[in-house]
Short mmCIF file of N, CA and C in Angstrom, two decimals:
data_model
loop_
_atom_site.label_atom_id
_atom_site.label_comp_id
_atom_site.label_asym_id
_atom_site.label_seq_id
_atom_site.Cartn_x
_atom_site.Cartn_y
_atom_site.Cartn_z
N SER A 26 104.32 -27.82 232.67
CA SER A 26 105.22 -28.73 233.38
C SER A 26 104.62 -30.12 233.48
N ASN A 27 103.28 -30.18 233.45
CA ASN A 27 102.59 -31.46 233.60
C ASN A 27 102.94 -32.42 232.48
N SER A 28 102.92 -31.90 231.23
CA SER A 28 103.18 -32.78 230.09
C SER A 28 104.64 -33.25 230.08
N SER A 29 105.56 -32.38 230.53
CA SER A 29 106.97 -32.77 230.50
C SER A 29 107.24 -33.88 231.51
N SER A 30 106.55 -33.86 232.66
CA SER A 30 106.77 -34.92 233.64
C SER A 30 106.24 -36.24 233.11
N ALA A 31 105.14 -36.19 232.36
CA ALA A 31 104.61 -37.41 231.77
C ALA A 31 105.61 -38.00 230.78
N ALA A 32 106.25 -37.10 230.03
CA ALA A 32 107.24 -37.56 229.05
C ALA A 32 108.44 -38.20 229.75
N THR A 33 108.87 -37.60 230.86
CA THR A 33 110.02 -38.17 231.56
C THR A 33 109.67 -39.51 232.17
N ASP A 34 108.42 -39.66 232.64
CA ASP A 34 107.98 -40.95 233.17
C ASP A 34 108.07 -42.02 232.09
N ALA A 35 107.62 -41.69 230.90
CA ALA A 35 107.66 -42.65 229.80
C ALA A 35 109.11 -43.02 229.48
N ARG A 36 110.00 -42.02 229.54
CA ARG A 36 111.41 -42.30 229.27
C ARG A 36 111.97 -43.21 230.34
N ALA A 37 111.55 -42.99 231.59
CA ALA A 37 112.04 -43.82 232.69
C ALA A 37 111.59 -45.26 232.50
N ARG A 38 110.43 -45.43 231.89
CA ARG A 38 109.94 -46.79 231.63
C ARG A 38 110.58 -47.38 230.38
N GLY A 39 111.48 -46.64 229.77
CA GLY A 39 112.12 -47.15 228.56
C GLY A 39 111.22 -47.02 227.35
N GLY A 40 110.37 -46.01 227.35
CA GLY A 40 109.43 -45.84 226.24
C GLY A 40 110.00 -45.08 225.07
N GLU A 41 111.29 -44.77 225.11
CA GLU A 41 111.85 -43.95 224.05
C GLU A 41 112.12 -44.78 222.80
N MET A 42 111.89 -44.18 221.65
CA MET A 42 112.17 -44.89 220.40
C MET A 42 112.73 -43.90 219.39
N LYS A 43 113.49 -44.46 218.46
CA LYS A 43 114.05 -43.63 217.39
C LYS A 43 113.13 -43.69 216.18
N VAL A 44 112.88 -42.53 215.62
CA VAL A 44 112.05 -42.44 214.43
C VAL A 44 112.82 -41.58 213.42
N SER A 45 112.81 -42.00 212.16
CA SER A 45 113.46 -41.20 211.12
C SER A 45 112.46 -40.21 210.54
N VAL A 46 112.96 -39.03 210.23
CA VAL A 46 112.12 -38.03 209.58
C VAL A 46 112.76 -37.73 208.23
N LYS A 47 111.99 -37.94 207.16
CA LYS A 47 112.52 -37.68 205.82
C LYS A 47 111.98 -36.36 205.31
N THR A 48 112.84 -35.63 204.61
CA THR A 48 112.41 -34.37 204.02
C THR A 48 112.12 -34.59 202.54
N LEU A 49 111.42 -33.64 201.95
CA LEU A 49 111.13 -33.74 200.52
C LEU A 49 112.39 -33.61 199.69
N LYS A 50 113.44 -32.99 200.26
CA LYS A 50 114.70 -32.86 199.53
C LYS A 50 115.46 -34.17 199.51
N GLY A 51 114.99 -35.16 200.29
CA GLY A 51 115.65 -36.46 200.28
C GLY A 51 116.60 -36.69 201.43
N SER A 52 116.83 -35.66 202.26
CA SER A 52 117.69 -35.88 203.42
C SER A 52 116.84 -36.44 204.55
N LYS A 53 117.49 -36.98 205.57
CA LYS A 53 116.70 -37.44 206.71
C LYS A 53 117.48 -37.28 207.99
N PHE A 54 116.75 -37.19 209.09
CA PHE A 54 117.38 -37.07 210.40
C PHE A 54 116.58 -37.92 211.37
N GLU A 55 117.21 -38.25 212.49
CA GLU A 55 116.54 -39.09 213.48
C GLU A 55 116.15 -38.26 214.69
N ILE A 56 115.03 -38.62 215.28
CA ILE A 56 114.61 -38.00 216.53
C ILE A 56 114.28 -39.10 217.52
N GLU A 57 114.39 -38.77 218.80
CA GLU A 57 114.00 -39.72 219.84
C GLU A 57 112.69 -39.26 220.43
N VAL A 58 111.70 -40.13 220.38
CA VAL A 58 110.36 -39.77 220.81
C VAL A 58 109.78 -40.87 221.68
N ASN A 59 108.62 -40.59 222.23
CA ASN A 59 107.87 -41.58 222.98
C ASN A 59 106.56 -41.85 222.26
N PRO A 60 106.06 -43.08 222.35
CA PRO A 60 104.75 -43.38 221.75
C PRO A 60 103.67 -42.45 222.29
N ALA A 61 103.83 -42.01 223.55
CA ALA A 61 102.81 -41.15 224.17
C ALA A 61 102.95 -39.69 223.77
N ASP A 62 104.03 -39.34 223.07
CA ASP A 62 104.21 -37.95 222.66
C ASP A 62 103.12 -37.54 221.69
N LYS A 63 102.61 -36.33 221.90
CA LYS A 63 101.66 -35.78 220.93
C LYS A 63 102.43 -35.32 219.70
N VAL A 64 101.73 -35.31 218.57
CA VAL A 64 102.35 -34.85 217.32
C VAL A 64 102.86 -33.41 217.50
N SER A 65 102.11 -32.60 218.24
CA SER A 65 102.56 -31.21 218.46
C SER A 65 103.88 -31.17 219.23
N ASP A 66 104.08 -32.12 220.17
CA ASP A 66 105.35 -32.20 220.90
C ASP A 66 106.49 -32.59 219.96
N VAL A 67 106.20 -33.52 219.07
CA VAL A 67 107.22 -33.98 218.11
C VAL A 67 107.64 -32.81 217.22
N LYS A 68 106.67 -31.99 216.81
CA LYS A 68 107.00 -30.83 215.98
C LYS A 68 107.91 -29.86 216.72
N LYS A 69 107.63 -29.67 218.02
CA LYS A 69 108.49 -28.78 218.81
C LYS A 69 109.89 -29.36 218.93
N LEU A 70 109.96 -30.68 219.08
CA LEU A 70 111.25 -31.36 219.17
C LEU A 70 112.05 -31.16 217.88
N ILE A 71 111.38 -31.33 216.75
CA ILE A 71 112.04 -31.14 215.45
C ILE A 71 112.49 -29.69 215.31
N GLU A 72 111.61 -28.77 215.73
CA GLU A 72 111.97 -27.35 215.63
C GLU A 72 113.23 -27.04 216.44
N SER A 73 113.30 -27.60 217.66
CA SER A 73 114.46 -27.29 218.50
C SER A 73 115.72 -28.01 218.03
N SER A 74 115.57 -29.22 217.46
CA SER A 74 116.77 -29.96 217.05
C SER A 74 117.27 -29.53 215.67
N GLN A 75 116.36 -29.14 214.78
CA GLN A 75 116.76 -28.80 213.41
C GLN A 75 116.86 -27.29 213.18
N GLY A 76 116.30 -26.52 214.10
CA GLY A 76 116.37 -25.07 213.96
C GLY A 76 115.03 -24.48 213.57
N GLN A 77 114.63 -23.44 214.30
CA GLN A 77 113.32 -22.84 214.05
C GLN A 77 113.26 -22.20 212.67
N ASN A 78 114.41 -21.73 212.18
CA ASN A 78 114.41 -21.10 210.85
C ASN A 78 114.22 -22.15 209.75
N VAL A 79 114.58 -23.42 210.06
CA VAL A 79 114.45 -24.48 209.07
C VAL A 79 113.07 -25.12 209.14
N TYR A 80 112.67 -25.52 210.34
CA TYR A 80 111.38 -26.19 210.51
C TYR A 80 110.58 -25.55 211.64
N PRO A 81 109.97 -24.39 211.39
CA PRO A 81 109.12 -23.80 212.43
C PRO A 81 107.96 -24.73 212.74
N ALA A 82 107.72 -24.99 214.04
CA ALA A 82 106.72 -25.98 214.44
C ALA A 82 105.33 -25.67 213.88
N ASP A 83 104.99 -24.38 213.81
CA ASP A 83 103.63 -24.05 213.37
C ASP A 83 103.43 -24.25 211.87
N GLN A 84 104.52 -24.50 211.14
CA GLN A 84 104.37 -24.74 209.70
C GLN A 84 104.59 -26.20 209.33
N GLN A 85 105.00 -27.01 210.29
CA GLN A 85 105.32 -28.40 209.97
C GLN A 85 104.06 -29.22 209.69
N MET A 86 104.18 -30.10 208.72
CA MET A 86 103.18 -31.14 208.52
C MET A 86 103.93 -32.46 208.59
N LEU A 87 103.52 -33.34 209.49
CA LEU A 87 104.15 -34.65 209.59
C LEU A 87 103.23 -35.68 208.97
N ILE A 88 103.78 -36.46 208.06
CA ILE A 88 102.98 -37.42 207.32
C ILE A 88 103.51 -38.82 207.61
N TYR A 89 102.59 -39.71 207.95
CA TYR A 89 102.97 -41.10 208.23
C TYR A 89 102.10 -42.01 207.39
N GLN A 90 102.73 -42.81 206.55
CA GLN A 90 102.01 -43.73 205.66
C GLN A 90 100.90 -43.00 204.90
N GLY A 91 101.25 -41.82 204.39
CA GLY A 91 100.32 -41.09 203.55
C GLY A 91 99.26 -40.29 204.29
N THR A 92 99.29 -40.31 205.61
CA THR A 92 98.30 -39.57 206.39
C THR A 92 98.97 -38.42 207.13
N VAL A 93 98.38 -37.24 207.04
CA VAL A 93 98.89 -36.10 207.80
C VAL A 93 98.48 -36.28 209.25
N LEU A 94 99.45 -36.25 210.15
CA LEU A 94 99.18 -36.48 211.57
C LEU A 94 98.60 -35.22 212.22
N LYS A 95 97.56 -35.42 213.01
CA LYS A 95 96.94 -34.28 213.69
C LYS A 95 97.70 -33.97 214.98
N ASP A 96 97.86 -32.67 215.25
CA ASP A 96 98.64 -32.21 216.41
C ASP A 96 98.22 -32.85 217.72
N GLU A 97 96.92 -33.03 217.91
CA GLU A 97 96.44 -33.47 219.23
C GLU A 97 96.51 -34.99 219.40
N THR A 98 96.88 -35.72 218.33
CA THR A 98 96.98 -37.18 218.46
C THR A 98 98.39 -37.56 218.92
N THR A 99 98.53 -38.76 219.46
CA THR A 99 99.85 -39.23 219.89
C THR A 99 100.43 -40.14 218.81
N LEU A 100 101.74 -40.38 218.92
CA LEU A 100 102.38 -41.29 217.96
C LEU A 100 101.77 -42.68 218.06
N GLU A 101 101.46 -43.08 219.29
CA GLU A 101 100.88 -44.40 219.51
C GLU A 101 99.55 -44.53 218.76
N GLU A 102 98.72 -43.49 218.86
CA GLU A 102 97.42 -43.50 218.18
C GLU A 102 97.60 -43.59 216.66
N ASN A 103 98.71 -43.06 216.18
CA ASN A 103 98.97 -43.09 214.74
C ASN A 103 99.75 -44.34 214.33
N LYS A 104 99.95 -45.26 215.27
CA LYS A 104 100.63 -46.54 215.03
C LYS A 104 102.10 -46.36 214.60
N VAL A 105 102.70 -45.25 215.05
CA VAL A 105 104.12 -45.03 214.75
C VAL A 105 104.94 -45.83 215.75
N VAL A 106 105.83 -46.69 215.25
CA VAL A 106 106.67 -47.49 216.13
C VAL A 106 108.14 -47.28 215.80
N GLU A 107 108.99 -47.88 216.63
CA GLU A 107 110.44 -47.76 216.50
C GLU A 107 110.90 -47.96 215.06
N ASN A 108 111.81 -47.09 214.62
CA ASN A 108 112.43 -47.17 213.29
C ASN A 108 111.49 -46.91 212.13
N ASN A 109 110.26 -46.50 212.42
CA ASN A 109 109.39 -46.04 211.33
C ASN A 109 109.92 -44.70 210.84
N PHE A 110 109.39 -44.25 209.72
CA PHE A 110 109.79 -42.90 209.32
C PHE A 110 108.57 -42.04 209.02
N LEU A 111 108.72 -40.78 209.32
CA LEU A 111 107.72 -39.77 209.02
C LEU A 111 108.27 -38.92 207.88
N VAL A 112 107.37 -38.33 207.12
CA VAL A 112 107.80 -37.37 206.10
C VAL A 112 107.41 -35.99 206.61
N ILE A 113 108.33 -35.05 206.51
CA ILE A 113 108.04 -33.70 206.99
C ILE A 113 107.87 -32.76 205.80
N MET A 114 106.82 -31.95 205.86
CA MET A 114 106.60 -30.91 204.86
C MET A 114 106.34 -29.61 205.59
N LEU A 115 106.57 -28.50 204.90
CA LEU A 115 106.25 -27.20 205.48
C LEU A 115 105.09 -26.58 204.72
N ARG A 116 104.14 -26.04 205.48
CA ARG A 116 103.07 -25.28 204.85
C ARG A 116 103.67 -23.97 204.36
N GLN A 117 103.33 -23.59 203.15
CA GLN A 117 103.89 -22.34 202.61
C GLN A 117 102.88 -21.21 202.69
N ASN A 118 101.79 -21.40 203.46
CA ASN A 118 100.75 -20.38 203.44
C ASN A 118 101.16 -19.12 204.19
N LYS A 119 102.11 -19.23 205.10
CA LYS A 119 102.55 -18.05 205.85
C LYS A 119 103.66 -17.33 205.08
N GLY A 120 103.64 -16.01 205.14
CA GLY A 120 104.68 -15.25 204.47
C GLY A 120 106.03 -15.36 205.15
N SER A 121 106.01 -15.82 206.41
CA SER A 121 107.25 -15.82 207.19
C SER A 121 108.30 -16.75 206.58
N SER A 122 107.84 -17.82 205.89
CA SER A 122 108.82 -18.76 205.35
C SER A 122 109.61 -18.13 204.21
N SER A 123 108.94 -17.28 203.41
CA SER A 123 109.67 -16.64 202.32
C SER A 123 110.51 -15.48 202.84
N ALA A 124 110.12 -14.93 203.99
CA ALA A 124 110.87 -13.81 204.57
C ALA A 124 112.16 -14.30 205.23
N ALA A 125 112.12 -15.52 205.75
CA ALA A 125 113.27 -16.02 206.51
C ALA A 125 114.55 -16.09 205.66
N PRO A 126 114.49 -16.64 204.43
CA PRO A 126 115.73 -16.71 203.64
C PRO A 126 116.30 -15.32 203.35
N SER A 127 115.43 -14.31 203.12
CA SER A 127 115.95 -12.99 202.80
C SER A 127 116.68 -12.38 204.00
N LYS A 128 116.23 -12.74 205.21
CA LYS A 128 116.94 -12.26 206.40
C LYS A 128 118.37 -12.80 206.43
N SER A 129 118.53 -14.07 206.08
CA SER A 129 119.85 -14.68 206.19
C SER A 129 120.78 -14.13 205.11
N LYS A 130 120.21 -13.55 204.04
CA LYS A 130 121.07 -13.00 202.99
C LYS A 130 121.60 -11.61 203.36
N GLU A 131 120.93 -10.92 204.27
CA GLU A 131 121.34 -9.55 204.59
C GLU A 131 122.80 -9.43 205.02
N PRO A 132 123.29 -10.30 205.91
CA PRO A 132 124.70 -10.16 206.32
C PRO A 132 125.66 -10.25 205.14
N SER A 133 125.37 -11.09 204.15
CA SER A 133 126.29 -11.22 203.03
C SER A 133 126.26 -9.97 202.15
N ASN A 134 125.13 -9.23 202.17
CA ASN A 134 125.09 -7.97 201.44
C ASN A 134 125.95 -6.92 202.12
N GLN A 135 126.11 -7.05 203.44
CA GLN A 135 126.91 -6.09 204.18
C GLN A 135 128.39 -6.46 204.14
N ALA A 136 128.72 -7.64 203.68
CA ALA A 136 130.12 -8.09 203.66
C ALA A 136 130.98 -7.33 202.64
N PRO A 137 130.50 -7.08 201.41
CA PRO A 137 131.37 -6.42 200.41
C PRO A 137 132.02 -5.12 200.84
N PRO A 138 131.35 -4.22 201.60
CA PRO A 138 132.05 -2.99 202.02
C PRO A 138 133.38 -3.26 202.72
N THR A 139 133.45 -4.34 203.50
CA THR A 139 134.70 -4.64 204.19
C THR A 139 135.78 -5.07 203.19
N GLN A 140 135.35 -5.61 202.06
CA GLN A 140 136.34 -6.03 201.07
C GLN A 140 136.90 -4.84 200.29
N THR A 141 136.19 -3.73 200.25
CA THR A 141 136.70 -2.55 199.54
C THR A 141 137.86 -1.93 200.31
N VAL A 142 137.93 -2.17 201.62
CA VAL A 142 139.04 -1.63 202.42
C VAL A 142 140.38 -2.25 202.00
N PRO A 143 140.51 -3.59 201.93
CA PRO A 143 141.79 -4.17 201.51
C PRO A 143 142.12 -3.83 200.06
N ALA A 144 141.13 -3.41 199.28
CA ALA A 144 141.36 -3.16 197.86
C ALA A 144 142.32 -1.99 197.65
N THR A 145 142.37 -1.05 198.57
CA THR A 145 143.25 0.10 198.36
C THR A 145 144.73 -0.28 198.43
N PRO A 146 145.20 -1.04 199.45
CA PRO A 146 146.60 -1.47 199.40
C PRO A 146 146.86 -2.38 198.20
N ALA A 147 145.88 -3.18 197.84
CA ALA A 147 146.08 -4.13 196.75
C ALA A 147 146.31 -3.38 195.43
N SER A 148 145.60 -2.26 195.24
CA SER A 148 145.75 -1.54 193.97
C SER A 148 147.13 -0.86 193.90
N GLN A 149 147.71 -0.54 195.07
CA GLN A 149 149.04 0.06 195.06
C GLN A 149 150.11 -1.02 194.85
N ALA A 150 149.83 -2.23 195.32
CA ALA A 150 150.83 -3.29 195.24
C ALA A 150 151.23 -3.62 193.80
N PRO A 151 150.29 -3.79 192.87
CA PRO A 151 150.71 -4.12 191.50
C PRO A 151 151.54 -3.00 190.87
N ALA A 152 151.37 -1.78 191.36
CA ALA A 152 152.07 -0.64 190.75
C ALA A 152 153.58 -0.78 190.94
N THR A 153 154.03 -1.33 192.06
CA THR A 153 155.47 -1.43 192.29
C THR A 153 156.14 -2.50 191.43
N PRO A 154 155.56 -3.72 191.29
CA PRO A 154 156.26 -4.70 190.42
C PRO A 154 156.25 -4.28 188.95
N ALA A 155 155.27 -3.47 188.55
CA ALA A 155 155.12 -3.15 187.14
C ALA A 155 156.38 -2.53 186.51
N PRO A 156 157.01 -1.52 187.13
CA PRO A 156 158.22 -0.95 186.51
C PRO A 156 159.33 -1.99 186.37
N GLN A 157 159.47 -2.87 187.37
CA GLN A 157 160.51 -3.89 187.31
C GLN A 157 160.25 -4.84 186.14
N ALA A 158 158.97 -5.16 185.93
CA ALA A 158 158.64 -6.09 184.86
C ALA A 158 159.01 -5.47 183.52
N VAL A 159 158.83 -4.18 183.40
CA VAL A 159 159.17 -3.49 182.16
C VAL A 159 160.68 -3.47 181.98
N ALA A 160 161.40 -3.24 183.10
CA ALA A 160 162.85 -3.13 183.04
C ALA A 160 163.49 -4.48 182.73
N ALA A 161 162.90 -5.56 183.22
CA ALA A 161 163.54 -6.87 183.09
C ALA A 161 163.70 -7.31 181.64
N PRO A 162 162.69 -7.18 180.77
CA PRO A 162 162.88 -7.69 179.39
C PRO A 162 163.91 -6.88 178.60
N ALA A 163 164.22 -5.64 179.03
CA ALA A 163 165.08 -4.77 178.22
C ALA A 163 166.45 -5.37 177.94
N PRO A 164 167.17 -5.92 178.96
CA PRO A 164 168.47 -6.54 178.63
C PRO A 164 168.21 -7.85 177.89
#
């Protein structure tokens, strides 16, 4: 609770600034931070705003002007100012990152069984127009 009150004090003093975060895929998003925020706090903020499955805080690497920012340093110490941008990368050393996408695919594997249910009325439906189609060309 101690660190959060410090952050709110900084916000009360108008210490909030917008910083862009660029991804290696070329997309970018904005976050609101304080110069006094630790890099580890910024990672948690990104995790909560972008989704833990996308950017887990423990795998994030934040890079500013070619330097990887250390968790225990603050944005101010790293000379990050308003409208600067950070580059975000994910460490791939943990197996959890490769496991996460496979989890999200599981529901789609379970979807096809539900589609086999409508298939039974559908297979009967073409059977009824078929005799009429045969009868129509005869005259």
